[in-house]
Short mmCIF file of C-alpha atoms and ligand atoms in Angstrom, two decimals:
data_model
loop_
_atom_site.label_atom_id
_atom_site.label_comp_id
_atom_site.label_asym_id
_atom_site.label_seq_id
_atom_site.Cartn_x
_atom_site.Cartn_y
_atom_site.Cartn_z
CA MET A 1 -6.04 -25.76 10.12
CA LEU A 2 -2.31 -24.86 8.86
CA MET A 3 -2.88 -20.37 8.91
CA THR A 4 -0.69 -18.25 6.13
CA THR A 5 1.66 -16.38 7.58
CA MET A 6 0.74 -12.10 6.00
CA ASN A 7 3.51 -11.33 3.57
CA GLN A 8 4.51 -8.01 3.36
CA HIS A 9 4.64 -5.45 0.19
CA ILE A 10 7.71 -2.86 1.39
CA GLN A 11 7.41 -0.46 0.19
CA HIS A 12 9.61 3.13 1.10
CA PRO A 13 10.95 5.97 -1.64
CA VAL A 14 14.26 5.09 -1.20
CA ILE A 15 13.58 1.64 -1.62
CA ASP A 16 11.60 2.45 -5.03
CA ASP A 17 14.89 4.71 -5.69
CA ARG A 18 17.65 1.57 -5.90
CA MET A 19 15.35 -0.87 -7.20
CA THR A 20 15.06 1.01 -10.41
CA ARG A 21 18.84 1.34 -10.01
CA LEU A 22 19.16 -2.40 -9.63
CA ARG A 23 17.35 -3.16 -12.56
CA GLN A 24 18.91 -0.84 -15.36
CA ARG A 25 20.81 -3.37 -18.03
CA ASP A 26 24.18 -1.31 -17.20
CA CYS A 27 24.49 -0.81 -14.58
CA PRO A 28 28.00 -1.65 -13.37
CA THR A 29 28.70 -4.41 -11.10
CA SER A 30 30.18 -2.33 -8.27
CA GLU A 31 27.23 -0.37 -8.30
CA PHE A 32 24.55 -3.31 -9.27
CA ARG A 33 25.77 -4.87 -5.75
CA THR A 34 26.26 -1.33 -4.21
CA TYR A 35 21.97 -1.44 -4.48
CA VAL A 36 20.96 -4.81 -2.99
CA ARG A 37 23.12 -4.63 -0.17
CA GLU A 38 22.03 -1.26 0.52
CA ILE A 39 18.14 -2.05 -0.30
CA ALA A 40 17.73 -4.71 1.92
CA GLN A 41 19.55 -2.65 5.05
CA LEU A 42 16.57 -0.61 4.48
CA MET A 43 14.82 -3.41 4.47
CA VAL A 44 16.13 -4.55 8.20
CA PRO A 45 12.96 -2.21 9.50
CA ALA A 46 9.93 -3.66 8.42
CA VAL A 47 10.86 -7.14 8.91
CA THR A 48 12.01 -7.07 12.10
CA GLU A 49 9.19 -5.26 13.26
CA ASN A 50 6.93 -7.65 14.41
CA MET A 51 10.09 -10.13 16.82
CA PHE A 52 9.25 -10.63 20.03
CA THR A 53 11.53 -8.42 22.89
CA LEU A 54 11.82 -9.23 26.86
CA PRO A 55 11.86 -6.82 29.76
CA VAL A 56 15.39 -6.24 30.52
CA GLU A 57 17.49 -3.97 33.82
CA VAL A 58 19.35 -1.81 32.48
CA GLU A 59 22.04 0.15 34.56
CA THR A 60 22.54 4.28 32.77
CA PRO A 61 24.52 6.33 34.32
CA LEU A 62 21.73 7.79 36.52
CA GLU A 63 19.90 4.93 37.29
CA ILE A 64 19.14 1.51 36.72
CA THR A 65 15.51 1.72 34.17
CA THR A 66 14.12 -1.22 32.23
CA GLY A 67 14.53 -1.64 28.61
CA ARG A 68 13.67 -4.52 25.73
CA LYS A 69 15.93 -6.72 24.63
CA LEU A 70 15.22 -9.33 21.46
CA GLU A 71 13.69 -12.13 23.50
CA ARG A 72 15.79 -14.76 20.55
CA GLU A 73 18.91 -14.75 18.64
CA ILE A 74 18.85 -14.49 15.36
CA VAL A 75 20.78 -16.61 12.21
CA LEU A 76 20.54 -14.70 8.85
CA VAL A 77 20.73 -17.89 6.17
CA PRO A 78 21.89 -16.40 2.83
CA ILE A 79 21.36 -18.53 -0.61
CA LEU A 80 23.90 -19.67 -2.13
CA ARG A 81 25.86 -17.55 -4.08
CA ALA A 82 22.96 -14.42 -4.86
CA GLY A 83 22.07 -14.52 -1.39
CA LEU A 84 25.51 -13.57 -0.14
CA GLY A 85 24.78 -9.79 -1.75
CA MET A 86 22.37 -9.60 1.14
CA LEU A 87 23.82 -10.57 3.39
CA GLU A 88 25.89 -7.92 5.01
CA GLY A 89 22.63 -5.01 4.61
CA PHE A 90 21.13 -7.43 7.42
CA LEU A 91 24.44 -7.43 9.40
CA ASN A 92 25.26 -4.09 9.43
CA LEU A 93 21.75 -4.00 11.66
CA LEU A 94 22.10 -7.19 13.08
CA PRO A 95 25.45 -7.95 13.90
CA ASP A 96 25.45 -10.44 16.55
CA ALA A 97 22.75 -12.37 13.81
CA SER A 98 24.40 -15.67 13.74
CA VAL A 99 24.62 -16.67 9.50
CA ALA A 100 23.87 -20.12 8.25
CA HIS A 101 24.80 -21.07 5.16
CA ILE A 102 23.04 -23.04 2.18
CA GLY A 103 24.24 -24.76 -1.53
CA MET A 104 20.65 -24.51 -3.85
CA GLU A 105 21.62 -24.31 -7.92
CA ARG A 106 18.91 -24.19 -9.90
CA ASP A 107 19.24 -26.06 -13.66
CA GLU A 108 19.02 -24.04 -16.14
CA GLU A 109 16.37 -26.08 -18.16
CA THR A 110 13.89 -28.58 -15.84
CA LEU A 111 14.51 -25.56 -13.47
CA GLN A 112 15.21 -27.64 -10.69
CA PRO A 113 16.81 -26.64 -8.01
CA ARG A 114 19.78 -29.28 -6.56
CA SER A 115 21.20 -28.06 -3.03
CA TYR A 116 24.73 -29.04 -2.47
CA TYR A 117 25.97 -27.42 0.64
CA PHE A 118 23.93 -26.91 4.18
CA LYS A 119 26.04 -25.85 6.94
CA ALA A 120 23.68 -23.91 9.77
CA PRO A 121 24.37 -23.06 13.23
CA THR A 122 23.52 -25.01 16.27
CA VAL A 123 20.81 -22.40 17.70
CA ILE A 124 18.96 -22.01 15.13
CA GLY A 125 15.93 -24.24 16.17
CA ASP A 126 15.02 -21.61 18.96
CA ALA A 127 16.14 -18.86 16.45
CA ASP A 128 13.81 -16.38 14.29
CA VAL A 129 15.84 -16.72 11.47
CA ILE A 130 15.79 -15.08 8.13
CA VAL A 131 16.73 -16.97 5.18
CA LEU A 132 17.52 -13.69 2.82
CA ASP A 133 18.07 -14.69 -1.97
CA PRO A 134 16.78 -11.80 -4.21
CA MET A 135 15.39 -13.49 -6.90
CA LEU A 136 12.08 -15.48 -5.37
CA ALA A 137 10.94 -16.78 -9.39
CA THR A 138 9.92 -20.06 -10.00
CA GLY A 139 10.02 -20.56 -5.68
CA GLY A 140 11.79 -24.08 -5.68
CA SER A 141 14.74 -23.14 -4.76
CA ALA A 142 13.47 -21.08 -1.56
CA SER A 143 11.07 -23.65 -1.41
CA ALA A 144 13.87 -26.30 -0.95
CA ALA A 145 16.45 -24.31 1.08
CA ILE A 146 13.29 -23.31 4.01
CA SER A 147 12.24 -27.49 4.27
CA GLU A 148 15.75 -28.41 4.43
CA LEU A 149 16.24 -25.94 7.21
CA LYS A 150 13.43 -27.65 9.13
CA ASN A 151 13.76 -30.25 8.30
CA ASN A 152 17.41 -29.07 10.63
CA GLY A 153 14.32 -27.36 13.79
CA ALA A 154 13.93 -24.37 12.32
CA LYS A 155 10.29 -22.90 12.78
CA HIS A 156 11.13 -19.78 13.21
CA ILE A 157 11.54 -18.47 9.82
CA ARG A 158 10.81 -15.29 7.46
CA PHE A 159 11.48 -15.26 3.53
CA VAL A 160 12.69 -12.17 2.66
CA CYS A 161 13.99 -10.87 -1.60
CA LEU A 162 14.46 -8.00 -4.16
CA VAL A 163 12.35 -8.82 -6.77
CA ALA A 164 9.09 -12.23 -6.17
CA ALA A 165 6.73 -13.16 -8.95
CA PRO A 166 3.36 -14.07 -8.43
CA GLU A 167 4.18 -17.79 -9.36
CA GLY A 168 7.18 -18.15 -6.68
CA VAL A 169 4.76 -16.27 -3.81
CA GLN A 170 2.54 -18.72 -5.09
CA THR A 171 4.30 -22.30 -4.37
CA MET A 172 6.64 -20.67 -0.92
CA ASN A 173 2.56 -20.06 0.92
CA SER A 174 1.68 -23.49 -0.96
CA ALA A 175 4.69 -25.79 0.62
CA HIS A 176 5.16 -23.05 3.32
CA PRO A 177 2.24 -20.99 4.53
CA ASP A 178 3.98 -20.74 8.03
CA VAL A 179 6.99 -18.24 6.54
CA PRO A 180 5.66 -14.52 5.36
CA ILE A 181 7.64 -13.56 2.14
CA TYR A 182 9.15 -9.41 2.35
CA TYR A 183 9.28 -7.81 -0.54
CA PRO A 184 9.70 -4.10 -2.20
CA ALA A 185 8.70 -5.62 -5.82
CA LEU A 186 6.48 -7.92 -6.75
CA ASP A 187 6.82 -7.83 -10.69
CA SER A 188 4.84 -9.61 -13.67
CA ARG A 189 5.11 -12.83 -14.59
CA LEU A 190 8.09 -15.85 -15.74
CA ASN A 191 9.58 -15.89 -19.40
CA GLU A 192 9.74 -19.67 -20.92
CA GLN A 193 13.02 -19.79 -19.00
CA GLY A 194 12.17 -19.56 -15.39
CA TYR A 195 13.46 -15.67 -15.82
CA ILE A 196 10.88 -12.77 -14.15
CA LEU A 197 9.78 -10.34 -16.81
CA PRO A 198 10.27 -6.93 -15.66
CA GLY A 199 13.21 -8.74 -12.65
CA LEU A 200 16.55 -7.83 -13.74
CA GLY A 201 18.22 -10.95 -15.24
CA ASP A 202 20.61 -13.01 -13.26
CA ALA A 203 21.67 -11.94 -10.25
CA GLY A 204 23.80 -13.93 -9.35
CA ASP A 205 26.01 -12.92 -11.68
CA ARG A 206 24.88 -9.21 -11.61
CA ILE A 207 26.09 -9.39 -7.92
CA PHE A 208 29.75 -11.19 -9.41
CA GLY A 209 30.08 -10.04 -12.33
CA THR A 210 30.36 -13.49 -14.04
CA VAL A 211 29.15 -12.17 -17.22
CA HIS A 212 29.12 -8.74 -18.76
CA PRO A 213 26.22 -7.72 -20.94
C1 PRP B 301 18.82 -18.22 -8.38
C2 PRP B 301 18.67 -17.09 -8.12
C3 PRP B 301 17.63 -18.08 -6.76
C4 PRP B 301 17.10 -18.49 -8.10
C5 PRP B 301 16.14 -18.58 -8.26
O1 PRP B 301 20.30 -18.73 -7.79
O2 PRP B 301 19.65 -16.35 -6.53
O3 PRP B 301 18.09 -19.07 -5.50
O4 PRP B 301 17.28 -19.03 -8.78
O5 PRP B 301 14.85 -19.33 -8.91
P1 PRP B 301 14.32 -20.33 -8.85
O6 PRP B 301 12.48 -19.17 -7.58
O7 PRP B 301 13.18 -20.72 -9.47
O8 PRP B 301 14.19 -21.32 -7.78
P2 PRP B 301 20.68 -19.66 -9.13
O9 PRP B 301 19.77 -21.14 -9.48
O10 PRP B 301 20.61 -19.03 -10.04
O11 PRP B 301 22.22 -19.59 -8.66
P3 PRP B 301 23.01 -18.80 -8.62
O12 PRP B 301 22.64 -17.71 -7.83
O13 PRP B 301 24.26 -19.68 -7.97
O14 PRP B 301 23.57 -17.75 -9.70
N1 URA B 302 17.13 -16.46 -10.62
C1 URA B 302 17.50 -15.21 -11.28
O1 URA B 302 18.73 -14.51 -10.94
N2 URA B 302 16.77 -14.25 -11.68
C2 URA B 302 15.84 -14.51 -12.12
O2 URA B 302 14.31 -13.98 -12.46
C3 URA B 302 14.71 -16.68 -11.58
C4 URA B 302 15.34 -16.54 -11.18
#
Protein backbone atom coordinates (compact mmCIF):
# COMPACT_ATOMS: atom_id res chain seq x y z
CA MET A 1 0.00 0.00 0.00
CA LEU A 2 1.31 3.49 -0.89
CA MET A 3 1.57 5.87 2.04
CA THR A 4 1.34 9.64 1.53
CA THR A 5 3.74 11.44 3.84
CA MET A 6 2.28 14.57 5.40
CA ASN A 7 3.09 17.85 3.69
CA GLN A 8 3.83 20.76 5.97
CA HIS A 9 2.64 24.34 5.64
CA ILE A 10 5.31 26.20 7.60
CA GLN A 11 3.86 29.31 9.19
CA HIS A 12 5.86 31.92 11.06
CA PRO A 13 5.37 35.70 11.30
CA VAL A 14 8.92 36.50 10.16
CA ILE A 15 8.63 34.14 7.18
CA ASP A 16 5.25 35.70 6.25
CA ASP A 17 6.82 39.16 6.39
CA ARG A 18 9.72 38.14 4.11
CA MET A 19 7.38 36.31 1.70
CA THR A 20 5.32 39.49 1.27
CA ARG A 21 8.42 41.57 0.48
CA LEU A 22 9.56 38.88 -1.97
CA ARG A 23 6.30 38.97 -3.89
CA GLN A 24 6.49 42.75 -4.52
CA ARG A 25 7.07 43.36 -8.23
CA ASP A 26 9.55 46.19 -7.50
CA CYS A 27 11.68 44.20 -5.02
CA PRO A 28 15.25 44.70 -6.35
CA THR A 29 17.41 41.66 -7.20
CA SER A 30 19.76 42.13 -4.24
CA GLU A 31 16.87 42.18 -1.75
CA PHE A 32 15.06 39.35 -3.52
CA ARG A 33 18.15 37.15 -3.17
CA THR A 34 18.48 38.08 0.51
CA TYR A 35 14.85 37.23 1.29
CA VAL A 36 15.04 33.87 -0.52
CA ARG A 37 18.14 32.99 1.51
CA GLU A 38 16.62 34.19 4.80
CA ILE A 39 13.31 32.37 4.31
CA ALA A 40 15.17 29.18 3.41
CA GLN A 41 17.23 29.45 6.59
CA LEU A 42 14.14 30.11 8.72
CA MET A 43 12.55 26.94 7.31
CA VAL A 44 15.43 24.63 8.33
CA PRO A 45 14.18 23.79 11.87
CA ALA A 46 10.75 22.70 10.60
CA VAL A 47 12.18 20.77 7.65
CA THR A 48 14.60 18.82 9.85
CA GLU A 49 12.53 18.41 13.01
CA ASN A 50 11.72 14.70 12.53
CA MET A 51 15.21 13.61 11.49
CA PHE A 52 16.60 10.68 13.45
CA THR A 53 19.41 11.16 15.97
CA LEU A 54 21.73 8.70 17.73
CA PRO A 55 23.16 8.88 21.26
CA VAL A 56 26.83 9.87 21.35
CA GLU A 57 29.30 10.23 24.18
CA VAL A 58 30.61 13.76 24.71
CA GLU A 59 33.39 14.89 27.01
CA THR A 60 32.69 18.35 28.39
CA PRO A 61 35.46 20.25 30.22
CA LEU A 62 33.97 18.77 33.44
CA GLU A 63 32.77 15.24 32.73
CA ILE A 64 31.52 12.72 30.20
CA THR A 65 27.86 12.80 29.24
CA THR A 66 25.59 11.66 26.45
CA GLY A 67 24.53 13.91 23.62
CA ARG A 68 22.86 13.21 20.29
CA LYS A 69 24.00 13.49 16.68
CA LEU A 70 22.14 13.29 13.39
CA GLU A 71 21.93 9.66 12.30
CA ARG A 72 22.24 10.23 8.58
CA GLU A 73 24.37 12.47 6.45
CA ILE A 74 22.48 15.27 4.76
CA VAL A 75 22.57 15.94 1.02
CA LEU A 76 21.12 19.23 -0.20
CA VAL A 77 19.91 19.27 -3.80
CA PRO A 78 19.23 22.67 -5.37
CA ILE A 79 17.34 22.36 -8.67
CA LEU A 80 19.15 24.72 -11.07
CA ARG A 81 18.87 27.55 -11.35
CA ALA A 82 16.47 28.96 -8.81
CA GLY A 83 17.12 26.33 -6.12
CA LEU A 84 20.64 27.77 -5.77
CA GLY A 85 19.07 30.81 -4.11
CA MET A 86 17.96 28.64 -1.17
CA LEU A 87 21.21 26.70 -0.78
CA GLU A 88 23.18 29.14 1.37
CA GLY A 89 20.34 29.47 3.89
CA PHE A 90 20.35 25.70 4.38
CA LEU A 91 24.15 25.44 4.47
CA ASN A 92 24.30 28.16 7.15
CA LEU A 93 22.59 25.77 9.59
CA LEU A 94 23.73 22.46 8.04
CA PRO A 95 27.38 23.20 7.16
CA ASP A 96 28.37 19.52 7.04
CA ALA A 97 25.84 18.71 4.31
CA SER A 98 27.09 17.74 0.89
CA VAL A 99 25.48 19.15 -2.22
CA ALA A 100 24.08 17.45 -5.31
CA HIS A 101 23.11 19.51 -8.36
CA ILE A 102 20.26 18.82 -10.74
CA GLY A 103 19.80 20.94 -13.86
CA MET A 104 16.15 21.04 -14.86
CA GLU A 105 14.58 23.51 -17.28
CA ARG A 106 10.89 23.85 -18.07
CA ASP A 107 10.01 24.19 -21.77
CA GLU A 108 8.04 27.44 -22.03
CA GLU A 109 5.60 26.01 -24.59
CA THR A 110 4.92 22.48 -23.34
CA LEU A 111 5.78 23.16 -19.65
CA GLN A 112 7.60 19.79 -19.67
CA PRO A 113 10.89 19.61 -17.72
CA ARG A 114 14.17 18.87 -19.48
CA SER A 115 17.02 17.46 -17.43
CA TYR A 116 20.42 18.88 -18.42
CA TYR A 117 22.74 18.14 -15.49
CA PHE A 118 23.06 15.64 -12.64
CA LYS A 119 25.86 15.22 -10.14
CA ALA A 120 25.35 13.69 -6.70
CA PRO A 121 27.67 12.47 -3.94
CA THR A 122 28.01 8.70 -3.45
CA VAL A 123 26.46 8.88 0.06
CA ILE A 124 23.07 9.77 -1.42
CA GLY A 125 21.53 6.32 -0.82
CA ASP A 126 21.91 6.47 2.96
CA ALA A 127 21.45 10.21 3.38
CA ASP A 128 18.57 12.47 4.26
CA VAL A 129 18.09 14.26 0.95
CA ILE A 130 16.58 17.75 0.90
CA VAL A 131 15.56 19.01 -2.55
CA LEU A 132 15.36 22.80 -2.92
CA ASP A 133 13.40 24.82 -5.49
CA PRO A 134 11.48 28.02 -4.69
CA MET A 135 8.63 27.24 -7.12
CA LEU A 136 6.37 24.19 -7.32
CA ALA A 137 4.09 25.05 -10.25
CA THR A 138 2.88 22.10 -12.39
CA GLY A 139 5.18 19.90 -10.30
CA GLY A 140 6.87 18.52 -13.43
CA SER A 141 10.39 19.72 -12.57
CA ALA A 142 10.32 18.61 -8.92
CA SER A 143 8.81 15.25 -9.84
CA ALA A 144 11.38 14.58 -12.56
CA ALA A 145 14.25 15.68 -10.27
CA ILE A 146 13.07 13.34 -7.53
CA SER A 147 12.71 10.43 -9.98
CA GLU A 148 16.32 11.06 -11.06
CA LEU A 149 17.45 11.05 -7.42
CA LYS A 150 15.58 7.80 -6.73
CA ASN A 151 17.12 6.21 -9.86
CA ASN A 152 20.48 7.10 -8.34
CA GLY A 153 19.65 5.42 -5.04
CA ALA A 154 18.13 8.18 -2.88
CA LYS A 155 15.55 6.81 -0.41
CA HIS A 156 14.90 9.44 2.25
CA ILE A 157 13.80 12.52 0.36
CA ARG A 158 11.98 15.73 1.31
CA PHE A 159 11.12 18.66 -0.96
CA VAL A 160 11.25 22.31 0.11
CA CYS A 161 9.80 25.23 -1.85
CA LEU A 162 8.69 28.79 -1.12
CA VAL A 163 5.52 28.95 -3.22
CA ALA A 164 3.44 25.90 -4.07
CA ALA A 165 0.49 25.65 -6.45
CA PRO A 166 -2.25 23.11 -5.67
CA GLU A 167 -1.60 21.46 -9.06
CA GLY A 168 2.07 20.90 -8.17
CA VAL A 169 1.29 19.51 -4.74
CA GLN A 170 -1.15 17.06 -6.30
CA THR A 171 1.32 15.97 -9.00
CA MET A 172 4.06 15.43 -6.43
CA ASN A 173 1.84 13.59 -3.97
CA SER A 174 0.69 11.15 -6.63
CA ALA A 175 4.12 10.66 -8.26
CA HIS A 176 6.07 10.57 -4.98
CA PRO A 177 3.73 9.88 -2.04
CA ASP A 178 6.74 9.10 0.16
CA VAL A 179 8.20 12.63 -0.24
CA PRO A 180 6.85 15.33 2.11
CA ILE A 181 6.59 18.86 0.75
CA TYR A 182 7.40 21.88 2.94
CA TYR A 183 6.13 25.31 1.90
CA PRO A 184 5.36 28.64 3.60
CA ALA A 185 2.82 29.63 0.91
CA LEU A 186 0.18 27.61 -0.92
CA ASP A 187 -1.12 29.85 -3.71
CA SER A 188 -4.39 29.64 -5.57
CA ARG A 189 -3.71 28.38 -9.12
CA LEU A 190 -1.64 28.45 -12.33
CA ASN A 191 -2.21 30.78 -15.27
CA GLU A 192 -2.16 29.62 -18.91
CA GLN A 193 1.62 30.01 -19.12
CA GLY A 194 2.08 27.80 -16.06
CA TYR A 195 2.96 30.68 -13.71
CA ILE A 196 1.74 30.53 -10.12
CA LEU A 197 -0.93 33.07 -9.17
CA PRO A 198 -0.49 35.30 -7.25
CA GLY A 199 3.07 33.92 -7.08
CA LEU A 200 6.16 36.05 -7.45
CA GLY A 201 6.99 35.73 -11.16
CA ASP A 202 10.01 33.85 -12.51
CA ALA A 203 12.11 32.98 -9.48
CA GLY A 204 15.30 32.20 -11.44
CA ASP A 205 15.16 35.47 -13.36
CA ARG A 206 14.51 37.45 -10.18
CA ILE A 207 17.32 35.77 -8.20
CA PHE A 208 19.89 36.13 -10.96
CA GLY A 209 18.71 39.44 -12.43
CA THR A 210 18.26 38.03 -15.93
CA VAL A 211 15.09 40.01 -16.58
CA HIS A 212 14.58 43.62 -15.55
CA PRO A 213 10.92 44.53 -14.96
C1 LIG B 1 11.27 27.13 -12.55
C2 LIG B 1 11.32 26.80 -11.07
C3 LIG B 1 11.07 25.32 -11.06
C4 LIG B 1 10.10 25.15 -12.19
C5 LIG B 1 8.72 25.02 -11.63
O1 LIG B 1 12.46 26.80 -13.16
O2 LIG B 1 12.52 27.19 -10.45
O3 LIG B 1 12.24 24.55 -11.29
O4 LIG B 1 10.18 26.33 -13.01
O5 LIG B 1 7.78 24.74 -12.64
P1 LIG B 1 7.03 23.33 -12.74
O6 LIG B 1 6.61 22.95 -11.36
O7 LIG B 1 5.88 23.63 -13.64
O8 LIG B 1 7.97 22.34 -13.35
P2 LIG B 1 12.75 27.10 -14.72
O9 LIG B 1 12.40 25.91 -15.54
O10 LIG B 1 12.13 28.40 -15.11
O11 LIG B 1 14.33 27.20 -14.76
P3 LIG B 1 15.31 28.28 -14.07
O12 LIG B 1 15.31 28.01 -12.58
O13 LIG B 1 16.61 27.98 -14.71
O14 LIG B 1 14.79 29.66 -14.40
N1 LIG C 1 8.54 28.95 -12.35
C1 LIG C 1 8.68 30.16 -11.77
O1 LIG C 1 9.81 30.63 -11.58
N2 LIG C 1 7.57 30.83 -11.40
C2 LIG C 1 6.34 30.33 -11.57
O2 LIG C 1 5.35 30.99 -11.19
C3 LIG C 1 6.21 29.06 -12.20
C4 LIG C 1 7.33 28.39 -12.56
